[in-house]
Amino acid sequence: MEIRVDDLTGSKVKELIMNHLRMMEAQSPPESIHALNLDGLRRPDVTFWSAWEKCELLGCGALKELDAQHGEIKSMKTASGQLRKGVSKKILQHIIDEAQKRGYNRLSLETGSIEEFFPARKLYESFGFNYCRPFSNYREDKNSVFMTKEI
């Protein structure tokens, strides 16, 4: 698997992000959707990675800088044909490693509270993320859970 910084111009990556956004819209009310669109993922405070096996897109993830010591995980998504193959674990580890290289001492994230997000919450728990109060500009929301990890 090759994980590389991506400029979000390729059709496969665009399709994966649009699929991610459609899934969020189907599962959450608009005020509870915090996924970034393509323009949001291209902001200078966000680094976006895609994971590939030859020409096949496996998944993606992003890291948003909140401040000099705190990053936020965004847009973790595995391609539908790649589920349960360890793709998200490798991308998440890549993001954690990059956050450490940048000198962050904390990584946080927001994910959904409903059953469909259970696998994501279990993944983050397995990497040592703990549930926390809302961070940054987030507010309490019954449709969201917040997690953080000191690194």
PDB file of C-alpha atoms in Angstrom, residues 6-7 11 17 61 82 94 99 105 110 120 134 144-145 148:
ATOM      1  CA  ASP A   6      -3.169  13.984  -2.760  1.00  0.00           C
ATOM      2  CA  ASP A   7      -4.353  17.193  -4.440  1.00  0.00           C
ATOM      3  CA  SER A  11     -11.699  11.295 -10.449  1.00  0.00           C
ATOM      4  CA  ILE A  17     -15.145  12.002  -1.141  1.00  0.00           C
ATOM      5  CA  GLY A  61      -7.730  10.448   5.425  1.00  0.00           C
ATOM      6  CA  GLN A  82     -11.623  -2.580   0.626  1.00  0.00           C
ATOM      7  CA  HIS A  94       0.128   7.359   8.982  1.00  0.00           C
ATOM      8  CA  ALA A  99       1.114  14.538  13.686  1.00  0.00           C
ATOM      9  CA  ASN A 105       0.822  16.727  21.392  1.00  0.00           C
ATOM     10  CA  GLU A 110     -15.540  14.037  15.655  1.00  0.00           C
ATOM     11  CA  ALA A 120     -15.065   3.830  13.294  1.00  0.00           C
ATOM     12  CA  PRO A 134     -16.410  18.975  22.086  1.00  0.00           C
ATOM     13  CA  SER A 144     -21.769  13.348  17.369  1.00  0.00           C
ATOM     14  CA  VAL A 145     -19.132  11.909  19.630  1.00  0.00           C
ATOM     15  CA  THR A 148      -8.951  12.684  21.627  1.00  0.00           C
TER      16      THR A 148
END
